[in-house]
N, CA, C and O atoms as CSV, one atom per row, in Angstrom:
chain,resi,resn,atom,element,x,y,z
A,1,UNK,N,N,84.431,160.106,131.660
A,1,UNK,CA,C,84.959,161.197,130.856
A,1,UNK,C,C,83.988,162.371,130.949
A,1,UNK,O,O,82.792,162.218,130.701
A,2,UNK,N,N,84.507,163.535,131.304
A,2,UNK,CA,C,83.665,164.711,131.477
A,2,UNK,C,C,83.535,165.544,130.209
A,2,UNK,O,O,82.585,166.316,130.078
A,3,UNK,N,N,84.454,165.407,129.289
A,3,UNK,CA,C,84.502,166.273,128.124
A,3,UNK,C,C,84.032,165.551,126.863
A,3,UNK,O,O,84.167,164.335,126.730
A,4,UNK,N,N,83.479,166.337,125.949
A,4,UNK,CA,C,83.159,165.817,124.622
A,4,UNK,C,C,84.132,166.362,123.580
A,4,UNK,O,O,84.021,166.045,122.395
A,5,UNK,N,N,85.089,167.184,124.023
A,5,UNK,CA,C,86.099,167.751,123.135
A,5,UNK,C,C,87.023,166.630,122.654
A,5,UNK,O,O,87.629,165.940,123.473
A,6,UNK,N,N,87.137,166.441,121.343
A,6,UNK,CA,C,87.961,165.338,120.817
A,6,UNK,C,C,89.412,165.384,121.275
A,6,UNK,O,O,90.013,164.333,121.497
A,7,UNK,N,N,89.988,166.568,121.420
A,7,UNK,CA,C,91.387,166.676,121.860
A,7,UNK,C,C,91.530,166.239,123.318
A,7,UNK,O,O,92.511,165.589,123.680
A,8,UNK,N,N,90.553,166.594,124.154
A,8,UNK,CA,C,90.595,166.185,125.559
A,8,UNK,C,C,90.415,164.675,125.665
A,8,UNK,O,O,91.107,164.010,126.437
A,9,UNK,N,N,89.489,164.145,124.891
A,9,UNK,CA,C,89.274,162.693,124.881
A,9,UNK,C,C,90.548,161.975,124.444
A,9,UNK,O,O,90.942,160.982,125.055
A,10,UNK,N,N,91.189,162.472,123.393
A,10,UNK,CA,C,92.437,161.873,122.902
A,10,UNK,C,C,93.540,161.981,123.955
A,10,UNK,O,O,94.315,161.045,124.153
A,11,UNK,N,N,93.604,163.129,124.626
A,11,UNK,CA,C,94.603,163.337,125.668
A,11,UNK,C,C,94.394,162.342,126.817
A,11,UNK,O,O,95.349,161.721,127.284
A,12,UNK,N,N,93.163,162.196,127.261
A,12,UNK,CA,C,92.862,161.247,128.345
A,12,UNK,C,C,93.177,159.814,127.923
A,12,UNK,O,O,93.707,159.029,128.709
A,13,UNK,N,N,92.853,159.487,126.697
A,13,UNK,CA,C,93.143,158.148,126.192
A,13,UNK,C,C,94.651,157.905,126.153
A,13,UNK,O,O,95.122,156.847,126.571
A,14,UNK,N,N,95.400,158.872,125.658
A,14,UNK,CA,C,96.864,158.761,125.555
A,14,UNK,C,C,97.493,158.487,126.919
A,14,UNK,O,O,98.441,157.709,127.029
A,15,UNK,N,N,96.956,159.135,127.960
A,15,UNK,CA,C,97.539,159.021,129.293
A,15,UNK,C,C,96.732,158.102,130.211
A,15,UNK,O,O,96.904,158.111,131.430
A,16,UNK,N,N,95.847,157.309,129.600
A,16,UNK,CA,C,95.109,156.268,130.308
A,16,UNK,C,C,94.446,156.778,131.590
A,16,UNK,O,O,94.651,156.241,132.679
A,17,UNK,N,N,93.652,157.824,131.422
A,17,UNK,CA,C,92.939,158.412,132.556
A,17,UNK,C,C,91.526,158.782,132.137
A,17,UNK,O,O,91.285,159.134,130.982
A,18,UNK,N,N,90.610,158.705,133.060
A,18,UNK,CA,C,89.214,159.025,132.767
A,18,UNK,C,C,88.918,160.508,132.924
A,18,UNK,O,O,87.885,160.988,132.459
A,19,UNK,N,N,89.808,161.228,133.568
A,19,UNK,CA,C,89.591,162.648,133.835
A,19,UNK,C,C,90.804,163.440,133.349
A,19,UNK,O,O,91.937,162.989,133.517
A,20,UNK,N,N,90.587,164.615,132.748
A,20,UNK,CA,C,91.717,165.398,132.229
A,20,UNK,C,C,92.771,165.744,133.273
A,20,UNK,O,O,93.962,165.770,132.961
A,21,UNK,N,N,92.352,166.010,134.506
A,21,UNK,CA,C,93.336,166.337,135.548
A,21,UNK,C,C,94.263,165.155,135.818
A,21,UNK,O,O,95.474,165.325,135.966
A,22,UNK,N,N,93.687,163.965,135.879
A,22,UNK,CA,C,94.514,162.772,136.090
A,22,UNK,C,C,95.410,162.509,134.888
A,22,UNK,O,O,96.557,162.091,135.047
A,23,UNK,N,N,94.898,162.751,133.695
A,23,UNK,CA,C,95.707,162.586,132.485
A,23,UNK,C,C,96.899,163.537,132.517
A,23,UNK,O,O,98.016,163.152,132.171
A,24,UNK,N,N,96.662,164.771,132.930
A,24,UNK,CA,C,97.746,165.751,133.005
A,24,UNK,C,C,98.792,165.321,134.035
A,24,UNK,O,O,99.992,165.435,133.786
A,25,UNK,N,N,98.347,164.834,135.176
A,25,UNK,CA,C,99.300,164.347,136.186
A,25,UNK,C,C,100.123,163.181,135.645
A,25,UNK,O,O,101.329,163.107,135.883
A,26,UNK,N,N,99.474,162.271,134.919
A,26,UNK,CA,C,100.195,161.148,134.316
A,26,UNK,C,C,101.217,161.642,133.298
A,26,UNK,O,O,102.344,161.147,133.256
A,27,UNK,N,N,100.829,162.614,132.481
A,27,UNK,CA,C,101.734,163.166,131.468
A,27,UNK,C,C,102.940,163.832,132.123
A,27,UNK,O,O,104.075,163.649,131.682
A,28,UNK,N,N,102.688,164.603,133.177
A,28,UNK,CA,C,103.781,165.294,133.872
A,28,UNK,C,C,104.711,164.288,134.535
A,28,UNK,O,O,105.932,164.411,134.441
A,29,UNK,N,N,104.131,163.284,135.210
A,29,UNK,CA,C,104.962,162.254,135.844
A,29,UNK,C,C,105.837,161.535,134.823
A,29,UNK,O,O,106.992,161.212,135.100
A,30,UNK,N,N,105.277,161.287,133.640
A,30,UNK,CA,C,106.025,160.604,132.594
A,30,UNK,C,C,107.132,161.484,132.020
A,30,UNK,O,O,108.247,161.015,131.792
A,31,UNK,N,N,106.825,162.752,131.787
A,31,UNK,CA,C,107.791,163.664,131.165
A,31,UNK,C,C,108.892,164.098,132.129
A,31,UNK,O,O,110.036,164.304,131.726
A,32,UNK,N,N,108.536,164.233,133.395
A,32,UNK,CA,C,109.473,164.753,134.389
A,32,UNK,C,C,109.490,163.852,135.630
A,32,UNK,O,O,109.045,164.280,136.695
A,33,UNK,N,N,109.995,162.613,135.518
A,33,UNK,CA,C,109.911,161.681,136.647
A,33,UNK,C,C,110.645,162.151,137.903
A,33,UNK,O,O,110.291,161.732,139.005
A,34,UNK,N,N,111.638,162.994,137.767
A,34,UNK,CA,C,112.408,163.466,138.908
A,34,UNK,C,C,111.784,164.695,139.560
A,34,UNK,O,O,112.320,165.190,140.551
A,35,UNK,N,N,110.691,165.193,139.048
A,35,UNK,CA,C,110.104,166.438,139.520
A,35,UNK,C,C,109.759,166.398,141.009
A,35,UNK,O,O,109.929,167.397,141.709
A,36,UNK,N,N,109.284,165.269,141.490
A,36,UNK,CA,C,108.908,165.162,142.889
A,36,UNK,C,C,110.063,165.277,143.862
A,36,UNK,O,O,109.845,165.519,145.049
A,37,UNK,N,N,111.286,165.108,143.387
A,37,UNK,CA,C,112.451,165.175,144.267
A,37,UNK,C,C,113.276,166.434,144.060
A,37,UNK,O,O,114.318,166.600,144.693
A,38,UNK,N,N,112.820,167.330,143.175
A,38,UNK,CA,C,113.560,168.563,142.898
A,38,UNK,C,C,113.365,169.572,144.032
A,38,UNK,O,O,112.304,169.650,144.650
A,39,UNK,N,N,114.410,170.326,144.276
A,39,UNK,CA,C,114.322,171.415,145.245
A,39,UNK,C,C,113.579,172.584,144.610
A,39,UNK,O,O,113.676,172.812,143.404
A,40,UNK,N,N,112.854,173.306,145.411
A,40,UNK,CA,C,112.139,174.490,144.933
A,40,UNK,C,C,113.070,175.686,144.955
A,40,UNK,O,O,113.971,175.713,145.794
A,41,UNK,N,N,112.916,176.659,144.105
A,41,UNK,CA,C,111.939,176.698,143.008
A,41,UNK,C,C,112.399,175.843,141.832
A,41,UNK,O,O,113.596,175.667,141.604
A,42,UNK,N,N,111.446,175.326,141.105
A,42,UNK,CA,C,111.732,174.513,139.917
A,42,UNK,C,C,111.992,175.448,138.749
A,42,UNK,O,O,111.263,176.418,138.539
A,43,UNK,N,N,113.029,175.150,138.002
A,43,UNK,CA,C,113.422,175.989,136.872
A,43,UNK,C,C,112.644,175.595,135.616
A,43,UNK,O,O,112.905,174.531,135.053
A,44,UNK,N,N,111.694,176.424,135.159
A,44,UNK,CA,C,110.915,176.057,133.973
A,44,UNK,C,C,111.758,176.021,132.703
A,44,UNK,O,O,111.373,175.363,131.737
A,45,UNK,N,N,112.895,176.709,132.678
A,45,UNK,CA,C,113.753,176.692,131.499
A,45,UNK,C,C,114.378,175.302,131.311
A,45,UNK,O,O,114.556,174.846,130.182
A,46,UNK,N,N,114.706,174.639,132.412
A,46,UNK,CA,C,115.213,173.268,132.340
A,46,UNK,C,C,114.122,172.327,131.868
A,46,UNK,O,O,114.365,171.464,131.024
A,47,UNK,N,N,112.908,172.487,132.409
A,47,UNK,CA,C,111.784,171.649,131.982
A,47,UNK,C,C,111.484,171.874,130.506
A,47,UNK,O,O,111.149,170.932,129.788
A,48,UNK,N,N,111.602,173.107,130.055
A,48,UNK,CA,C,111.345,173.426,128.647
A,48,UNK,C,C,112.294,172.633,127.745
A,48,UNK,O,O,111.867,172.071,126.736
A,49,UNK,N,N,113.556,172.587,128.100
A,49,UNK,CA,C,114.532,171.828,127.298
A,49,UNK,C,C,114.162,170.350,127.268
A,49,UNK,O,O,114.297,169.688,126.239
A,50,UNK,N,N,113.695,169.839,128.405
A,50,UNK,CA,C,113.315,168.430,128.478
A,50,UNK,C,C,112.106,168.123,127.596
A,50,UNK,O,O,111.935,166.979,127.173
A,51,UNK,N,N,111.270,169.114,127.310
A,51,UNK,CA,C,110.084,168.933,126.467
A,51,UNK,C,C,110.367,169.304,125.017
A,51,UNK,O,O,109.438,169.365,124.211
A,52,UNK,N,N,111.617,169.551,124.666
A,52,UNK,CA,C,111.959,169.823,123.273
A,52,UNK,C,C,111.828,171.278,122.868
A,52,UNK,O,O,111.781,171.590,121.678
A,53,UNK,N,N,111.771,172.163,123.835
A,53,UNK,CA,C,111.748,173.599,123.519
A,53,UNK,C,C,113.194,174.029,123.348
A,53,UNK,O,O,113.956,174.123,124.311
A,54,UNK,N,N,113.552,174.287,122.098
A,54,UNK,CA,C,114.931,174.592,121.753
A,54,UNK,C,C,115.360,175.967,122.214
A,54,UNK,O,O,116.507,176.180,122.609
A,55,UNK,N,N,114.422,176.899,122.157
A,55,UNK,CA,C,114.794,178.282,122.423
A,55,UNK,C,C,113.630,179.009,123.078
A,55,UNK,O,O,112.467,178.766,122.755
A,56,UNK,N,N,113.955,179.897,123.996
A,56,UNK,CA,C,112.985,180.799,124.601
A,56,UNK,C,C,113.446,182.204,124.259
A,56,UNK,O,O,114.524,182.639,124.664
A,57,UNK,N,N,112.606,182.904,123.504
A,57,UNK,CA,C,112.960,184.226,122.992
A,57,UNK,C,C,112.118,185.276,123.705
A,57,UNK,O,O,110.900,185.138,123.809
A,58,UNK,N,N,112.766,186.315,124.190
A,58,UNK,CA,C,112.043,187.420,124.806
A,58,UNK,C,C,111.970,188.567,123.806
A,58,UNK,O,O,112.987,189.063,123.322
A,59,UNK,N,N,110.733,188.973,123.508
A,59,UNK,CA,C,110.477,190.065,122.564
A,59,UNK,C,C,109.317,190.905,123.084
A,59,UNK,O,O,108.576,190.478,123.969
A,60,UNK,N,N,109.170,192.083,122.533
A,60,UNK,CA,C,107.973,192.868,122.832
A,60,UNK,C,C,106.852,192.334,121.947
A,60,UNK,O,O,106.841,192.555,120.736
A,61,UNK,N,N,105.912,191.629,122.568
A,61,UNK,CA,C,104.781,191.046,121.856
A,61,UNK,C,C,103.489,191.474,122.539
A,61,UNK,O,O,103.514,191.989,123.657
A,62,UNK,N,N,102.366,191.264,121.869
A,62,UNK,CA,C,101.079,191.717,122.388
A,62,UNK,C,C,100.505,190.808,123.470
A,62,UNK,O,O,99.645,191.239,124.239
A,63,UNK,N,N,100.965,189.557,123.543
A,63,UNK,CA,C,100.473,188.610,124.539
A,63,UNK,C,C,101.587,188.312,125.534
A,63,UNK,O,O,102.708,188.798,125.383
A,64,UNK,N,N,101.280,187.520,126.542
A,64,UNK,CA,C,102.319,187.125,127.495
A,64,UNK,C,C,103.306,186.168,126.858
A,64,UNK,O,O,104.488,186.167,127.201
A,65,UNK,N,N,102.815,185.337,125.915
A,65,UNK,CA,C,103.703,184.397,125.260
A,65,UNK,C,C,102.979,183.540,124.256
A,65,UNK,O,O,101.749,183.512,124.211
A,66,UNK,N,N,103.749,182.841,123.451
A,66,UNK,CA,C,103.201,181.850,122.537
A,66,UNK,C,C,104.295,180.856,122.164
A,66,UNK,O,O,105.488,181.107,122.337
A,67,UNK,N,N,103.839,179.721,121.647
A,67,UNK,CA,C,104.751,178.641,121.284
A,67,UNK,C,C,104.573,178.311,119.812
A,67,UNK,O,O,103.463,178.353,119.281
A,68,UNK,N,N,105.672,177.986,119.168
A,68,UNK,CA,C,105.660,177.613,117.763
A,68,UNK,C,C,106.373,176.266,117.635
A,68,UNK,O,O,107.481,176.092,118.144
A,69,UNK,N,N,105.739,175.330,116.962
A,69,UNK,CA,C,106.362,174.053,116.640
A,69,UNK,C,C,107.115,174.231,115.334
A,69,UNK,O,O,106.580,174.784,114.372
A,70,UNK,N,N,108.351,173.765,115.301
A,70,UNK,CA,C,109.168,173.956,114.106
A,70,UNK,C,C,109.323,172.648,113.345
A,70,UNK,O,O,109.294,171.563,113.926
A,71,UNK,N,N,109.485,172.774,112.046
A,71,UNK,CA,C,109.670,171.593,111.203
A,71,UNK,C,C,110.865,170.795,111.685
A,71,UNK,O,O,111.892,171.357,112.067
A,72,UNK,N,N,110.720,169.490,111.662
A,72,UNK,CA,C,111.789,168.620,112.116
A,72,UNK,C,C,111.717,168.293,113.595
A,72,UNK,O,O,112.513,167.501,114.099
A,73,UNK,N,N,110.758,168.905,114.300
A,73,UNK,CA,C,110.591,168.626,115.722
A,73,UNK,C,C,111.095,169.746,116.600
A,73,UNK,O,O,111.981,170.511,116.219
A,74,UNK,N,N,110.528,169.827,117.753
A,74,UNK,CA,C,110.924,170.848,118.719
A,74,UNK,C,C,110.046,172.081,118.640
A,74,UNK,O,O,109.165,172.197,117.788
A,75,UNK,N,N,110.314,172.988,119.547
A,75,UNK,CA,C,109.484,174.185,119.697
A,75,UNK,C,C,110.351,175.393,120.005
A,75,UNK,O,O,111.492,175.273,120.452
A,76,UNK,N,N,109.776,176.561,119.752
A,76,UNK,CA,C,110.343,177.833,120.197
A,76,UNK,C,C,109.233,178.540,120.953
A,76,UNK,O,O,108.093,178.589,120.492
A,77,UNK,N,N,109.565,179.087,122.117
A,77,UNK,CA,C,108.606,179.853,122.911
A,77,UNK,C,C,109.022,181.317,122.878
A,77,UNK,O,O,110.197,181.655,123.015
A,78,UNK,N,N,108.027,182.171,122.692
A,78,UNK,CA,C,108.234,183.610,122.732
A,78,UNK,C,C,107.567,184.151,123.983
A,78,UNK,O,O,106.391,183.889,124.233
A,79,UNK,N,N,108.336,184.918,124.777
A,79,UNK,CA,C,107.817,185.541,125.986
A,79,UNK,C,C,107.872,187.055,125.831
A,79,UNK,O,O,108.750,187.592,125.155
A,80,UNK,N,N,106.928,187.730,126.465
A,80,UNK,CA,C,106.898,189.187,126.426
A,80,UNK,C,C,107.978,189.722,127.354
A,80,UNK,O,O,107.911,189.535,128.569
A,81,UNK,N,N,108.970,190.388,126.779
A,81,UNK,CA,C,110.099,190.855,127.579
A,81,UNK,C,C,109.716,191.959,128.557
A,81,UNK,O,O,110.484,192.260,129.471
A,82,UNK,N,N,108.538,192.571,128.382
A,82,UNK,CA,C,108.086,193.612,129.312
A,82,UNK,C,C,107.500,193.020,130.592
A,82,UNK,O,O,107.317,193.738,131.575
A,83,UNK,N,N,107.202,191.714,130.590
A,83,UNK,CA,C,106.624,191.070,131.765
A,83,UNK,C,C,107.673,190.877,132.862
A,83,UNK,O,O,108.874,190.851,132.592
A,84,UNK,N,N,107.196,190.743,134.106
A,84,UNK,CA,C,108.088,190.472,135.231
A,84,UNK,C,C,108.690,189.074,135.074
A,84,UNK,O,O,108.178,188.245,134.322
A,85,UNK,N,N,109.774,188.832,135.790
A,85,UNK,CA,C,110.407,187.514,135.716
A,85,UNK,C,C,109.458,186.420,136.192
A,85,UNK,O,O,109.437,185.333,135.614
A,86,UNK,N,N,108.676,186.686,137.231
A,86,UNK,CA,C,107.745,185.658,137.710
A,86,UNK,C,C,106.652,185.388,136.678
A,86,UNK,O,O,106.221,184.246,136.520
A,87,UNK,N,N,106.203,186.425,135.977
A,87,UNK,CA,C,105.194,186.222,134.931
A,87,UNK,C,C,105.788,185.419,133.773
A,87,UNK,O,O,105.114,184.553,133.214
A,88,UNK,N,N,107.029,185.692,133.410
A,88,UNK,CA,C,107.683,184.936,132.332
A,88,UNK,C,C,107.791,183.457,132.702
A,88,UNK,O,O,107.570,182.587,131.860
A,89,UNK,N,N,108.130,183.173,133.964
A,89,UNK,CA,C,108.226,181.781,134.420
A,89,UNK,C,C,106.866,181.099,134.314
A,89,UNK,O,O,106.769,179.965,133.845
A,90,UNK,N,N,105.811,181.797,134.752
A,90,UNK,CA,C,104.465,181.243,134.678
A,90,UNK,C,C,104.075,180.982,133.222
A,90,UNK,O,O,103.552,179.917,132.894
A,91,UNK,N,N,104.331,181.953,132.362
A,91,UNK,CA,C,103.978,181.827,130.950
A,91,UNK,C,C,104.744,180.686,130.298
A,91,UNK,O,O,104.175,179.935,129.506
A,92,UNK,N,N,106.027,180.546,130.618
A,92,UNK,CA,C,106.804,179.442,130.057
A,92,UNK,C,C,106.212,178.100,130.499
A,92,UNK,O,O,106.097,177.176,129.693
A,93,UNK,N,N,105.842,177.993,131.764
A,93,UNK,CA,C,105.216,176.754,132.246
A,93,UNK,C,C,103.916,176.483,131.491
A,93,UNK,O,O,103.624,175.340,131.140
A,94,UNK,N,N,103.148,177.523,131.245
A,94,UNK,CA,C,101.901,177.394,130.479
A,94,UNK,C,C,102.190,176.881,129.066
A,94,UNK,O,O,101.502,175.989,128.572
A,95,UNK,N,N,103.193,177.441,128.433
A,95,UNK,CA,C,103.538,177.034,127.069
A,95,UNK,C,C,104.060,175.593,127.051
A,95,UNK,O,O,103.804,174.859,126.096
A,96,UNK,N,N,104.780,175.185,128.082
A,96,UNK,CA,C,105.224,173.795,128.187
A,96,UNK,C,C,104.001,172.882,128.172
A,96,UNK,O,O,104.024,171.821,127.548
A,97,UNK,N,N,102.941,173.288,128.854
A,97,UNK,CA,C,101.711,172.492,128.879
A,97,UNK,C,C,101.142,172.240,127.497
A,97,UNK,O,O,100.577,171.176,127.244
A,98,UNK,N,N,101.283,173.200,126.602
A,98,UNK,CA,C,100.782,173.006,125.234
A,98,UNK,C,C,101.474,171.832,124.548
A,98,UNK,O,O,100.864,171.162,123.715
A,99,UNK,N,N,102.729,171.573,124.880
A,99,UNK,CA,C,103.467,170.517,124.188
A,99,UNK,C,C,102.835,169.150,124.387
A,99,UNK,O,O,102.969,168.282,123.525
A,100,UNK,N,N,102.152,168.939,125.500
A,100,UNK,CA,C,101.511,167.647,125.745
A,100,UNK,C,C,100.369,167.405,124.766
A,100,UNK,O,O,100.088,166.261,124.407
A,101,UNK,N,N,99.712,168.474,124.336
A,101,UNK,CA,C,98.636,168.326,123.357
A,101,UNK,C,C,99.194,168.234,121.944
A,101,UNK,O,O,98.635,167.534,121.100
A,102,UNK,N,N,100.294,168.936,121.679
A,102,UNK,CA,C,100.907,168.865,120.358
A,102,UNK,C,C,101.386,167.456,120.057
A,102,UNK,O,O,101.393,167.035,118.900
A,103,UNK,N,N,101.787,166.724,121.088
A,103,UNK,CA,C,102.303,165.366,120.914
A,103,UNK,C,C,101.248,164.394,120.413
A,103,UNK,O,O,101.599,163.343,119.878
A,104,UNK,N,N,99.975,164.708,120.567
A,104,UNK,CA,C,98.919,163.736,120.314
A,104,UNK,C,C,98.831,163.281,118.870
A,104,UNK,O,O,99.022,162.100,118.578
A,105,UNK,N,N,98.543,164.203,117.965
A,105,UNK,CA,C,98.293,163.774,116.588
A,105,UNK,C,C,98.829,164.753,115.561
A,105,UNK,O,O,98.353,164.795,114.426
A,106,UNK,N,N,99.800,165.528,115.952
A,106,UNK,CA,C,100.318,166.523,115.032
A,106,UNK,C,C,101.183,165.869,113.964
A,106,UNK,O,O,102.033,165.031,114.263
A,107,UNK,N,N,100.961,166.251,112.755
A,107,UNK,CA,C,101.800,165.811,111.647
A,107,UNK,C,C,103.155,166.491,111.798
A,107,UNK,O,O,103.217,167.715,111.916
A,108,UNK,N,N,104.235,165.727,111.797
A,108,UNK,CA,C,105.561,166.291,112.038
A,108,UNK,C,C,106.025,167.241,110.938
A,108,UNK,O,O,106.993,167.977,111.132
A,109,UNK,N,N,105.357,167.237,109.794
A,109,UNK,CA,C,105.746,168.140,108.725
A,109,UNK,C,C,105.051,169.496,108.817
A,109,UNK,O,O,105.312,170.382,108.004
A,110,UNK,N,N,104.177,169.660,109.794
A,110,UNK,CA,C,103.464,170.915,109.934
A,110,UNK,C,C,104.097,171.767,111.023
A,110,UNK,O,O,104.664,171.254,111.988
A,111,UNK,N,N,103.990,173.060,110.849
A,111,UNK,CA,C,104.354,173.965,111.926
A,111,UNK,C,C,103.061,174.339,112.633
A,111,UNK,O,O,102.002,174.413,112.010
A,112,UNK,N,N,103.149,174.570,113.914
A,112,UNK,CA,C,101.976,174.907,114.691
A,112,UNK,C,C,102.301,176.098,115.559
A,112,UNK,O,O,103.358,176.146,116.187
A,113,UNK,N,N,101.409,177.049,115.597
A,113,UNK,CA,C,101.580,178.241,116.400
A,113,UNK,C,C,100.339,178.381,117.270
A,113,UNK,O,O,99.219,178.306,116.765
A,114,UNK,N,N,100.522,178.581,118.556
A,114,UNK,CA,C,99.373,178.799,119.431
A,114,UNK,C,C,99.247,180.279,119.679
A,114,UNK,O,O,100.131,180.905,120.264
A,115,UNK,N,N,98.142,180.835,119.230
A,115,UNK,CA,C,97.832,182.239,119.424
A,115,UNK,C,C,96.964,182.329,120.671
A,115,UNK,O,O,95.812,181.895,120.658
A,116,UNK,N,N,97.506,182.889,121.748
A,116,UNK,CA,C,96.786,182.940,123.016
A,116,UNK,C,C,95.509,183.778,122.918
A,116,UNK,O,O,94.560,183.527,123.660
A,117,UNK,N,N,95.466,184.746,122.040
A,117,UNK,CA,C,94.255,185.554,121.895
A,117,UNK,C,C,93.104,184.695,121.368
A,117,UNK,O,O,91.953,184.868,121.769
A,118,UNK,N,N,93.432,183.764,120.463
A,118,UNK,CA,C,92.411,182.916,119.874
A,118,UNK,C,C,92.264,181.609,120.631
A,118,UNK,O,O,91.298,180.875,120.424
A,119,UNK,N,N,93.232,181.306,121.524
A,119,UNK,CA,C,93.219,180.108,122.370
A,119,UNK,C,C,93.086,178.808,121.586
A,119,UNK,O,O,92.459,177.860,122.058
A,120,UNK,N,N,93.662,178.760,120.412
A,120,UNK,CA,C,93.647,177.511,119.661
A,120,UNK,C,C,94.874,177.449,118.770
A,120,UNK,O,O,95.412,178.488,118.387
A,121,UNK,N,N,95.325,176.246,118.433
A,121,UNK,CA,C,96.469,176.125,117.550
A,121,UNK,C,C,96.155,176.652,116.149
A,121,UNK,O,O,95.046,176.480,115.645
A,122,UNK,N,N,97.121,177.278,115.545
A,122,UNK,CA,C,96.968,177.761,114.172
A,122,UNK,C,C,98.076,177.151,113.340
A,122,UNK,O,O,99.237,177.173,113.751
A,123,UNK,N,N,97.750,176.611,112.189
A,123,UNK,CA,C,98.758,176.100,111.271
A,123,UNK,C,C,99.434,177.293,110.616
A,123,UNK,O,O,98.773,178.248,110.207
A,124,UNK,N,N,100.765,177.229,110.521
A,124,UNK,CA,C,101.495,178.319,109.865
A,124,UNK,C,C,102.414,177.764,108.796
A,124,UNK,O,O,103.115,178.524,108.128
């Protein structure tokens, strides 16, 4: 294990890997088993639905995007509507990545918002 960060350690433990990169590959393989056989380009909006992202909202915001966990389960992602389509796709994929960490130990009664400026989850 390379990290002393408790969230990284928990993530590696959850996905039975000694290294965060391997843990992430295990998580992706588990969440999207058909990904290796998909034709390119891969649609991140489809992957978002598979990860419980109910809605992707485009608004004028100060960051490229952020994700909010909603009570009862699921997520909403906000993307900056001023960004290019390729940037929105990248940002959505990035926000999908956050869901793997939210799954670890989040209390289902809490809402969680990731503020990209602060780079950490914020309870809301």
